[in-house]
XYZ file of C-alpha atoms in Angstrom:
664
model
C -0.130 -0.214 -0.586
C 0.770 3.686 -0.356
C 3.284 4.555 2.224
C 1.493 7.740 3.123
C -2.144 5.658 4.060
C 0.083 3.315 6.154
C 2.907 4.762 7.603
C 3.312 5.621 11.065
C 2.252 8.977 11.665
C 5.398 11.673 13.204
C 4.836 14.209 15.174
C 3.496 14.597 18.673
C 0.428 13.538 21.431
C -1.860 15.474 21.541
C -3.751 17.934 24.082
C -1.890 18.947 27.632
C -4.734 19.523 29.691
C -5.946 22.585 31.278
C -6.918 23.712 34.995
C -10.543 25.775 35.090
C -13.671 23.565 36.255
C -17.327 23.817 33.991
C -20.499 25.066 36.367
C -20.986 21.844 37.624
C -24.237 22.267 37.943
C -26.512 22.281 34.599
C -30.008 22.220 33.592
C -30.609 18.773 31.873
C -30.331 19.739 28.216
C -32.509 19.232 25.326
C -30.993 20.986 22.276
C -29.216 19.550 19.651
C -26.503 21.100 17.616
C -27.033 24.367 15.032
C -26.804 23.665 11.649
C -25.868 25.907 8.823
C -28.603 28.562 8.420
C -27.148 27.709 4.355
C -24.625 28.131 2.045
C -23.419 31.489 2.521
C -21.998 31.681 6.296
C -20.091 28.921 6.002
C -18.051 29.641 3.167
C -18.068 32.897 6.377
C -17.478 30.759 8.881
C -14.038 29.026 6.490
C -12.843 32.394 4.757
C -12.700 34.384 8.016
C -10.760 31.096 10.247
C -8.543 30.782 6.427
C -7.706 34.876 7.132
C -6.822 34.328 11.134
C -4.905 31.354 9.950
C -2.612 33.577 7.496
C -2.627 36.316 9.573
C -1.098 34.301 12.379
C 1.531 32.622 10.550
C 2.437 35.666 9.272
C 2.551 37.495 13.137
C 4.928 34.210 13.444
C 7.329 34.729 11.187
C 7.469 38.009 12.217
C 8.308 36.682 15.238
C 5.537 39.028 17.270
C 5.307 38.715 21.030
C 1.908 36.590 21.361
C 0.876 35.559 18.934
C 0.382 31.813 19.559
C -0.936 32.559 23.533
C -3.506 34.739 21.578
C -4.766 33.819 19.197
C -7.755 31.220 20.978
C -9.456 32.454 24.023
C -10.833 29.784 25.936
C -14.205 29.417 28.822
C -15.133 26.646 30.979
C -12.632 24.562 29.891
C -13.683 20.241 30.653
C -11.130 18.832 33.790
C -7.992 17.646 33.946
C -7.064 14.367 35.151
C -5.903 15.200 38.057
C -8.882 16.695 38.409
C -11.217 13.923 37.422
C -9.639 11.360 40.444
C -12.372 13.904 42.109
C -14.575 11.206 43.831
C -17.769 9.659 41.897
C -20.963 10.410 42.924
C -22.530 6.690 43.632
C -24.186 4.640 41.052
C -27.371 2.720 40.363
C -26.208 -1.052 39.481
C -26.994 -2.684 36.078
C -29.305 -4.586 35.527
C -27.530 -7.806 34.482
C -30.327 -9.376 32.322
C -28.380 -7.884 29.160
C -24.561 -9.230 29.964
C -23.029 -10.108 27.570
C -25.275 -6.626 26.087
C -22.095 -5.269 24.487
C -20.527 -8.335 22.681
C -23.573 -9.919 21.549
C -23.761 -10.826 17.745
C -26.261 -12.166 15.357
C -26.773 -16.305 15.490
C -25.957 -16.538 11.428
C -22.785 -14.184 12.031
C -19.246 -15.930 11.800
C -18.368 -11.859 12.906
C -16.866 -11.077 15.721
C -18.765 -7.333 16.334
C -19.081 -5.657 18.967
C -22.331 -4.536 19.483
C -25.302 -7.055 18.561
C -27.381 -6.435 15.111
C -24.242 -4.367 13.986
C -22.435 -6.161 11.719
C -18.776 -4.735 10.292
C -16.774 -4.548 7.537
C -14.729 -7.762 7.207
C -12.521 -10.715 4.866
C -15.661 -13.162 5.752
C -19.118 -13.394 5.733
C -21.547 -16.296 5.217
C -24.588 -16.315 2.726
C -26.789 -18.986 3.056
C -24.958 -22.024 1.695
C -22.004 -19.889 1.612
C -18.854 -18.517 2.635
C -17.843 -15.253 0.599
C -14.163 -13.682 0.733
C -12.156 -11.009 0.318
C -8.657 -10.673 -0.571
C -5.660 -9.191 -2.179
C -8.064 -7.755 -4.739
C -10.969 -10.208 -5.750
C -14.184 -11.675 -3.990
C -13.663 -15.168 -3.593
C -17.103 -17.990 -2.431
C -16.670 -21.089 -1.218
C -19.647 -23.550 -1.411
C -20.384 -25.234 2.657
C -24.569 -25.840 2.520
C -24.798 -29.613 3.380
C -21.802 -31.001 3.619
C -20.129 -29.777 0.832
C -16.002 -27.863 0.577
C -15.861 -26.485 -2.770
C -15.003 -23.152 -4.633
C -17.697 -21.628 -6.479
C -17.108 -18.376 -8.467
C -14.365 -15.815 -8.137
C -14.243 -12.430 -9.825
C -11.975 -9.231 -9.015
C -13.606 -6.797 -6.226
C -13.720 -3.362 -8.345
C -15.299 -2.748 -11.762
C -14.551 -4.959 -14.981
C -12.016 -3.007 -17.386
C -10.979 -0.411 -14.466
C -7.920 0.320 -13.078
C -7.331 -1.000 -9.473
C -4.177 0.769 -8.502
C -3.630 3.383 -6.003
C -7.037 1.268 -4.830
C -7.259 -0.619 -1.877
C -10.279 -3.400 -1.652
C -11.018 -3.930 2.461
C -14.249 -4.592 3.914
C -16.809 -6.604 2.728
C -20.369 -6.827 4.311
C -23.956 -9.065 2.997
C -27.059 -8.175 3.188
C -29.800 -10.487 1.084
C -28.372 -11.169 -2.165
C -26.206 -7.951 -1.632
C -22.728 -8.938 -1.898
C -21.084 -4.937 -0.648
C -16.837 -4.437 -1.270
C -15.953 -1.290 0.474
C -12.168 0.283 -0.085
C -10.854 3.881 -0.681
C -9.233 4.381 -4.473
C -6.723 7.110 -4.041
C -6.965 6.996 -7.862
C -11.074 7.851 -7.980
C -11.227 10.600 -4.816
C -11.763 8.215 -2.290
C -14.463 5.277 0.012
C -15.486 3.419 -3.422
C -18.706 0.999 -3.227
C -18.865 -1.867 -5.050
C -22.056 -3.713 -5.945
C -21.873 -7.504 -7.027
C -25.392 -10.324 -7.280
C -24.782 -12.982 -5.629
C -26.544 -16.047 -7.057
C -28.173 -19.999 -5.438
C -25.646 -20.679 -7.000
C -22.018 -19.007 -5.984
C -21.992 -17.157 -8.684
C -20.760 -13.110 -8.731
C -22.529 -10.865 -10.509
C -21.432 -7.494 -11.444
C -24.070 -4.570 -10.982
C -22.374 -0.973 -9.527
C -19.541 0.975 -8.208
C -20.590 3.790 -6.802
C -17.832 6.403 -5.488
C -18.365 8.551 -1.731
C -15.251 11.558 -1.450
C -13.807 11.443 1.401
C -10.530 11.116 3.343
C -8.758 8.010 4.055
C -10.800 6.536 7.052
C -8.263 3.824 7.883
C -7.826 3.156 10.850
C -5.547 -0.607 12.909
C -8.196 -1.015 15.391
C -10.859 0.446 13.042
C -13.751 -0.957 10.531
C -14.960 2.089 8.071
C -18.564 -0.098 7.529
C -21.640 -0.753 9.761
C -24.313 -2.623 7.986
C -27.535 -2.399 10.431
C -30.125 -4.721 8.379
C -30.524 -3.374 4.527
C -28.411 0.312 6.590
C -25.406 0.320 4.881
C -23.556 3.345 7.193
C -19.935 4.864 7.142
C -18.401 7.493 8.835
C -15.507 9.107 6.569
C -13.201 12.089 8.301
C -12.704 15.113 5.931
C -9.708 17.226 6.555
C -9.372 21.088 5.582
C -6.928 22.584 6.058
C -6.306 26.496 7.320
C -4.304 27.535 4.833
C -7.275 26.639 1.987
C -9.504 29.208 0.645
C -11.678 27.552 -0.275
C -11.884 24.571 1.977
C -15.904 23.380 0.998
C -13.966 22.330 -2.703
C -13.166 19.287 -0.768
C -16.532 18.214 1.046
C -18.480 15.111 0.724
C -19.694 14.418 -3.205
C -21.117 11.103 -4.089
C -20.955 10.230 -8.185
C -22.815 5.969 -9.723
C -19.997 5.066 -11.228
C -19.139 4.705 -15.677
C -15.681 4.579 -16.403
C -12.600 4.849 -16.484
C -13.026 7.901 -18.637
C -15.249 9.553 -16.659
C -13.336 11.240 -14.040
C -15.520 13.694 -13.451
C -20.472 13.181 -12.394
C -19.192 13.743 -7.951
C -21.921 15.584 -6.876
C -21.746 17.442 -3.756
C -23.912 15.519 -1.436
C -23.754 17.284 1.949
C -25.159 21.138 1.801
C -24.531 23.302 4.548
C -28.396 22.747 6.309
C -26.649 18.786 7.343
C -23.173 20.406 8.766
C -23.514 21.266 12.342
C -20.973 22.919 14.964
C -20.234 23.413 18.696
C -19.309 27.184 19.816
C -16.553 26.889 20.174
C -14.411 29.016 17.622
C -12.304 27.992 14.666
C -8.994 28.250 16.073
C -5.850 29.530 13.684
C -3.663 27.563 12.084
C -5.158 24.103 13.718
C -7.008 21.555 10.757
C -10.593 21.096 10.826
C -12.589 17.601 9.816
C -16.004 16.899 8.546
C -16.422 14.389 10.650
C -19.315 12.573 8.342
C -22.043 10.036 8.679
C -23.414 8.132 5.234
C -25.848 5.962 5.085
C -27.207 4.173 2.419
C -30.046 1.890 2.043
C -29.138 -1.952 -0.147
C -33.012 -2.510 -0.304
C -33.482 0.049 -3.445
C -32.856 -0.925 -7.065
C -30.134 2.547 -7.463
C -28.844 3.657 -4.186
C -28.810 7.379 -2.605
C -26.733 8.085 0.188
C -27.569 10.362 3.133
C -24.259 12.201 4.914
C -25.067 14.652 7.773
C -21.498 15.949 9.387
C -19.965 17.907 12.278
C -17.487 20.167 11.934
C -14.512 19.506 14.070
C -10.904 18.999 15.902
C -9.104 16.650 13.354
C -8.214 14.153 16.103
C -11.994 11.594 15.626
C -12.332 7.753 17.480
C -15.655 6.773 16.092
C -18.250 3.456 17.811
C -22.138 2.947 16.357
C -24.437 1.615 18.398
C -27.986 0.316 17.023
C -29.609 4.094 17.175
C -26.804 6.323 16.978
C -23.404 6.762 16.186
C -20.840 8.011 18.333
C -18.163 10.407 17.002
C -15.040 11.809 19.691
C -12.892 14.641 18.861
C -9.961 15.714 19.731
C -7.394 19.146 19.092
C -4.222 19.364 19.138
C -1.684 21.291 21.124
C -5.177 22.649 22.821
C -6.773 20.434 25.954
C -10.069 20.587 23.622
C -12.347 17.152 22.958
C -15.606 16.728 22.413
C -18.355 13.736 22.182
C -20.843 14.035 18.726
C -24.357 11.700 18.886
C -25.355 11.309 14.984
C -29.079 9.636 15.580
C -29.175 6.658 12.426
C -32.899 8.538 11.767
C -31.543 11.579 10.322
C -32.372 13.783 13.588
C -30.565 16.840 14.568
C -26.684 15.937 16.316
C -26.115 16.565 19.453
C -22.667 16.404 22.133
C -21.239 17.540 24.713
C -17.194 18.925 25.635
C -15.709 16.506 27.170
C -11.723 15.791 28.589
C -9.215 13.125 27.274
C -9.148 10.759 24.811
C -11.043 7.214 24.398
C -8.708 4.156 22.978
C -10.478 2.791 20.472
C -14.473 1.143 19.064
C -14.147 -0.309 22.407
C -13.791 2.122 24.398
C -17.257 2.633 24.363
C -20.226 1.846 24.919
C -24.398 3.273 25.343
C -26.823 1.174 27.421
C -29.523 1.768 30.476
C -29.391 6.059 28.470
C -26.124 6.450 29.312
C -22.887 6.312 27.969
C -19.941 5.402 28.823
C -17.004 5.972 27.675
C -12.896 5.114 29.193
C -10.362 7.993 28.857
C -6.605 8.236 28.748
C -5.387 11.629 29.046
C -4.326 12.216 25.618
C -3.809 10.903 22.385
C -4.703 11.698 18.357
C -7.617 9.811 17.438
C -7.745 5.942 16.090
C -6.571 7.086 12.688
C -3.875 4.667 10.988
C -2.607 3.263 14.119
C -3.404 6.400 16.527
C -4.663 4.430 18.818
C -1.338 1.788 19.669
C -0.309 6.101 20.734
C -2.668 7.290 23.745
C -1.089 8.358 26.984
C -1.144 8.958 30.535
C -3.910 8.156 33.158
C -6.954 6.538 33.080
C -11.480 8.338 33.313
C -14.223 6.211 32.964
C -16.766 8.918 31.437
C -20.363 7.419 32.346
C -22.981 10.081 31.329
C -26.229 10.362 30.912
C -27.758 10.986 27.059
C -30.509 13.793 28.099
C -27.250 15.941 28.919
C -26.667 15.856 24.930
C -27.177 18.839 23.935
C -26.702 22.126 21.168
C -22.362 21.069 22.783
C -21.853 23.979 25.177
C -21.971 22.072 28.013
C -19.720 19.909 29.452
C -19.646 16.439 31.365
C -19.541 17.621 35.046
C -17.284 15.770 37.739
C -19.391 13.407 39.108
C -19.801 11.715 35.095
C -16.737 11.293 35.497
C -14.506 8.746 38.344
C -10.731 7.907 38.062
C -8.991 4.100 37.208
C -5.482 2.993 38.165
C -4.169 3.451 35.026
C -1.524 0.497 33.102
C 1.335 1.682 32.379
C 2.759 2.006 28.626
C 1.093 2.490 25.126
C -1.034 -1.004 23.543
C -4.080 -0.271 25.753
C -6.404 -2.707 25.458
C -10.397 -2.624 26.232
C -13.744 -3.916 26.563
C -17.501 -4.155 27.816
C -18.009 -7.724 28.158
C -22.129 -7.083 29.951
C -21.447 -4.668 33.662
C -17.832 -4.896 33.602
C -15.606 -2.436 32.381
C -12.569 -4.560 31.628
C -8.761 -3.108 30.920
C -5.004 -3.846 30.379
C -1.801 -3.394 28.668
C 1.997 -5.332 28.564
C 3.711 -6.149 31.348
C 6.273 -3.626 33.686
C 9.073 -5.221 36.817
C 7.052 -8.256 39.112
C 4.697 -10.190 37.947
C 3.100 -10.694 40.512
C 1.959 -6.801 39.553
C -1.737 -6.409 38.119
C -1.423 -6.266 34.556
C -5.465 -6.113 33.721
C -8.687 -3.719 36.141
C -11.609 -5.783 35.450
C -14.886 -2.844 37.100
C -18.872 -3.358 37.258
C -18.507 0.550 35.760
C -21.938 1.152 37.520
C -22.118 1.242 40.366
C -19.366 1.771 43.725
C -17.995 -0.632 43.278
C -13.996 -0.298 43.555
C -11.771 -2.037 40.563
C -10.790 -5.580 41.293
C -7.134 -5.659 39.768
C -6.251 -8.676 38.399
C -2.638 -10.509 37.743
C -2.126 -13.086 35.138
C 1.746 -12.748 34.516
C 1.697 -12.101 31.305
C 1.219 -9.226 28.922
C -2.891 -8.566 27.533
C -3.409 -7.695 24.062
C -6.995 -9.108 23.653
C -9.291 -9.332 26.071
C -13.112 -10.932 24.714
C -15.590 -11.972 25.620
C -16.900 -16.264 26.808
C -21.243 -14.761 27.426
C -21.835 -14.044 30.424
C -17.305 -14.074 31.309
C -14.735 -12.923 29.337
C -10.686 -13.179 28.718
C -7.104 -11.798 28.687
C -4.617 -12.743 25.871
C -1.325 -12.126 25.504
C 2.408 -12.974 25.424
C 5.206 -13.900 28.889
C 7.872 -13.818 27.295
C 7.877 -16.576 24.132
C 4.078 -18.129 24.974
C 0.440 -17.167 24.100
C -1.354 -17.345 27.312
C -4.707 -17.580 27.823
C -6.753 -16.435 31.231
C -10.265 -17.009 31.476
C -11.979 -13.816 34.309
C -15.139 -14.875 36.156
C -17.573 -12.186 36.177
C -20.536 -12.965 38.179
C -22.389 -11.072 40.993
C -19.711 -8.316 41.810
C -17.042 -10.351 42.023
C -14.316 -10.376 39.145
C -11.411 -13.346 40.079
C -8.584 -15.646 37.628
C -9.932 -18.369 36.603
C -8.395 -21.207 33.758
C -5.101 -21.226 32.135
C -3.650 -21.842 28.851
C -0.149 -22.066 27.242
C 0.790 -22.137 23.755
C 4.332 -22.464 23.422
C 6.422 -21.241 21.547
C 3.501 -18.307 20.252
C 1.941 -15.155 19.496
C -0.804 -14.040 17.920
C -1.910 -14.251 14.245
C -3.866 -11.302 13.627
C -4.369 -8.282 15.909
C -7.514 -7.058 15.060
C -11.164 -8.236 16.727
C -12.302 -9.979 14.209
C -9.549 -12.215 14.625
C -10.704 -13.718 17.776
C -14.025 -16.176 17.499
C -16.193 -18.139 20.379
C -18.712 -20.725 19.521
C -20.890 -20.756 22.746
C -22.731 -24.219 23.905
C -24.166 -23.990 26.767
C -24.354 -20.853 29.912
C -20.727 -21.738 31.062
C -19.708 -24.084 27.837
C -18.243 -23.404 24.247
C -15.361 -23.176 21.354
C -12.760 -19.798 20.528
C -10.771 -19.941 18.119
C -7.750 -17.546 17.265
C -4.976 -17.596 14.749
C -0.745 -17.436 15.719
C 2.112 -17.794 15.088
C 4.846 -18.968 15.701
C 7.115 -16.839 17.883
C 10.300 -16.975 16.030
C 8.194 -15.199 12.735
C 7.507 -12.276 14.662
C 4.154 -10.357 16.274
C 2.478 -9.566 12.858
C 4.087 -11.242 10.432
C 0.470 -11.910 9.064
C -1.321 -8.423 10.051
C 0.495 -6.359 8.544
C 3.656 -7.640 6.762
C 1.549 -9.262 3.522
C 2.307 -12.876 4.544
C -0.027 -15.101 2.349
C -0.674 -17.836 5.020
C -0.970 -17.626 9.296
C 0.538 -20.518 10.519
C -3.205 -21.174 12.563
C -5.678 -21.035 13.955
C -5.615 -22.944 17.803
C -9.051 -24.185 19.681
C -9.917 -23.939 23.215
C -12.774 -25.541 24.606
C -14.108 -23.917 27.827
C -16.283 -25.383 30.847
C -16.909 -23.964 33.711
C -13.650 -21.113 32.728
C -11.821 -24.394 32.354
C -9.591 -24.752 29.083
C -9.190 -27.366 27.452
C -6.546 -27.615 24.276
C -8.889 -28.876 20.869
C -6.429 -28.826 18.921
C -5.267 -26.157 15.158
C -5.675 -26.643 12.037
C -2.639 -25.101 10.045
C -1.784 -23.633 6.728
C -0.198 -25.875 5.016
C -0.247 -25.046 0.836
C 1.722 -27.621 -0.971
C 1.621 -25.706 -3.626
C 3.630 -23.560 -1.648
C 4.100 -19.242 -2.184
C 3.141 -18.199 -5.963
C 2.319 -15.361 -8.496
C -1.277 -14.753 -8.020
C -1.460 -12.263 -10.219
C -2.147 -9.638 -7.620
C -3.756 -5.993 -8.783
C -4.845 -4.708 -6.490
C -4.654 -5.042 -2.240
C -2.206 -6.744 -2.455
C -1.260 -6.890 1.228
C -3.728 -7.800 4.014
C -3.256 -4.282 6.242
C -7.162 -6.616 7.615
C -5.067 -9.619 8.385
C -5.545 -12.518 6.235
C -7.088 -15.466 8.743
C -10.445 -16.001 10.814
C -11.850 -19.115 12.645
C -15.210 -20.064 11.674
C -18.001 -21.799 13.443
C -20.998 -22.852 11.596
C -23.652 -25.050 13.867
C -21.062 -27.827 14.203
C -18.615 -27.273 11.795
C -15.559 -25.370 12.610
C -13.083 -24.061 9.647
C -9.754 -22.007 10.067
C -9.330 -19.640 6.898
C -5.953 -19.529 6.441
C -4.349 -17.337 3.574
C -5.691 -18.629 0.343
C -6.625 -21.541 2.152
C -10.138 -22.998 3.287
C -9.372 -26.136 6.418
C -12.278 -28.138 8.262
C -11.996 -29.709 11.462
C -13.475 -32.434 13.543
C -13.790 -32.705 17.344
C -13.626 -36.072 18.202
C -13.503 -37.762 21.239
C -11.066 -39.128 21.992
C -9.346 -40.966 25.347
C -5.890 -40.277 27.517
C -3.649 -41.848 29.843
C -3.024 -40.769 32.980
C -0.425 -41.940 34.922
C -0.675 -46.302 33.972
C -4.123 -46.827 35.684
C -6.264 -43.838 35.214
C -7.765 -43.092 31.104
C -10.296 -40.468 31.106
C -11.951 -38.777 28.087
C -10.709 -36.173 26.407
C -11.468 -34.338 22.787
C -9.260 -33.037 19.694
C -9.559 -31.979 16.941
C -8.773 -33.760 13.414
C -8.588 -31.942 10.461
C -11.162 -33.670 8.119
C -9.997 -31.545 4.358
C -8.910 -28.347 2.617
C -9.206 -26.649 -0.034
C -8.055 -24.422 -2.102
C -8.996 -21.575 -3.623
C -6.293 -19.492 -4.879
C -6.083 -18.110 -8.341
C -3.645 -19.757 -10.282
C -4.548 -20.074 -13.689
C -2.861 -16.680 -16.050
C -3.889 -13.876 -16.062
C -6.696 -14.219 -19.537
C -8.769 -10.502 -20.372
C -7.880 -9.106 -16.386
C -9.638 -12.995 -14.778
C -8.767 -16.154 -13.900
C -9.186 -19.157 -12.342
C -9.513 -20.963 -9.044
C -10.284 -24.466 -9.895
C -6.606 -24.936 -12.798
């Protein structure tokens, strides 16, 4: 991929903490954000910002005293992280009725999604009797209905005859027979939406390509697209430079792509009356972003999109609940942050001023009329690898949704709760039922806590957890959780029992000489078979292959997918399904997306069937009953995973007229 997109962003971390406190008492707000009245008002505001930026630049070049400090006066700033340590008012305990809430998923889903009913763009989806797999610029179908396992079809993931150079096709979604591939095209102006029709036999018929003008949305942790029913949802940023004379020329636009010769055709889809803002002035010299949410109804023959945007600082983290998109914005070097709520029913957004920065989308949970967000003192948002570079103290924001308003109000002191910190970056966090868990890499002695658990809606204190290994992944096991991470060269799985106000470590498993082969949330999957029983799968690599070899370095297959049985939070190893393409690496004539930025390995469960997607291989296993000896006089029953069969769907025929066959 273009290094401009994928290279780690340099520069200082955002946000020095502010010192002033907001008023502690404020009336409950029912207001919403104010949009611009018309195009003229919006342009006047942006031109004024542009003019002030030029003036400031001139003063700085002349060395005018106070040019930076007097650039913008702020009032009623949010509290600092140290001030968040004030004791919080007791909070009512949350009901345990939705203990699986934040990590729930549809019964038919094979994607490890954050919110039940909200699908996320991935690399493999199920559609009836077929699996659809997106890899290296191509879309494959594999028939799995009945007891079959066979390649069905393969097509380019882009329009026939188009030039895919400069485009990356990373996310796949399915609604009925409509298959959507989502990519980002540097050459064609932003988000690319490619539709296919899935036939009953697994065939794929190209339907259309649309472009949504946007800036790069890539995040090493988050996904750009969501699907609720037939409603396709995108979050896309549009960055506005203070030195650009007419920033509205880059506003989101939409076109039905008609071929390479049609270089124009974009129609702006975001009127000024759908651009919302708070009362904050635009800071001279600082970039802004149009944080845009676009919805598309896939049930209509002709795609039409509707966009709403909030105008604010460029740092961003976003989260999608079943009814709203939340966008957390932050500015650097000033200490300003806010969270915007954009309802998916098209009604006006609302906002509240805040402090700190979330780590990633997993830092959020909307439930019971509240928004809960785990915060660190500073960070630059989730763009690129920004989530890996948050820093400072931790706090939990738990704010009633009724506090959101026209953006002038602040989250109050009692909405924040100071939490124990985890040293260093690489923080992992997850809401599981009524609990919030967070952790990181070990620092110092092995008996120190590397993770914590908190009943976020209660006044109970945080519970320290010392699993003896780093915490590189936190996942739900039904109503309980698992912490996954390395200690030396071994990968450890530590179960956490979350029951009736108490969190404690339970069973543990060590995978010798292994590390995670996939850091994204979709790499893990847990199939619950009862309240306290299930099977989990996770891609792994031998430690010597490098911690991210199968994720960022474009390896054509992870080493294996490991499977564990969970019974009452005690783990037993079932075995692994390994990549073993006897023909070895080959030239697949890749023309687009030739690096697996979104990973290439997944555990897949279909009823009682167990699969591993490993690069271009799909391996099916079977869990068998077995016996193992304990000493000479005892024989205990056990289970093991054995390979049943495998296929390769790799393109092996010569490239002919832009097509290829996976069957030769």
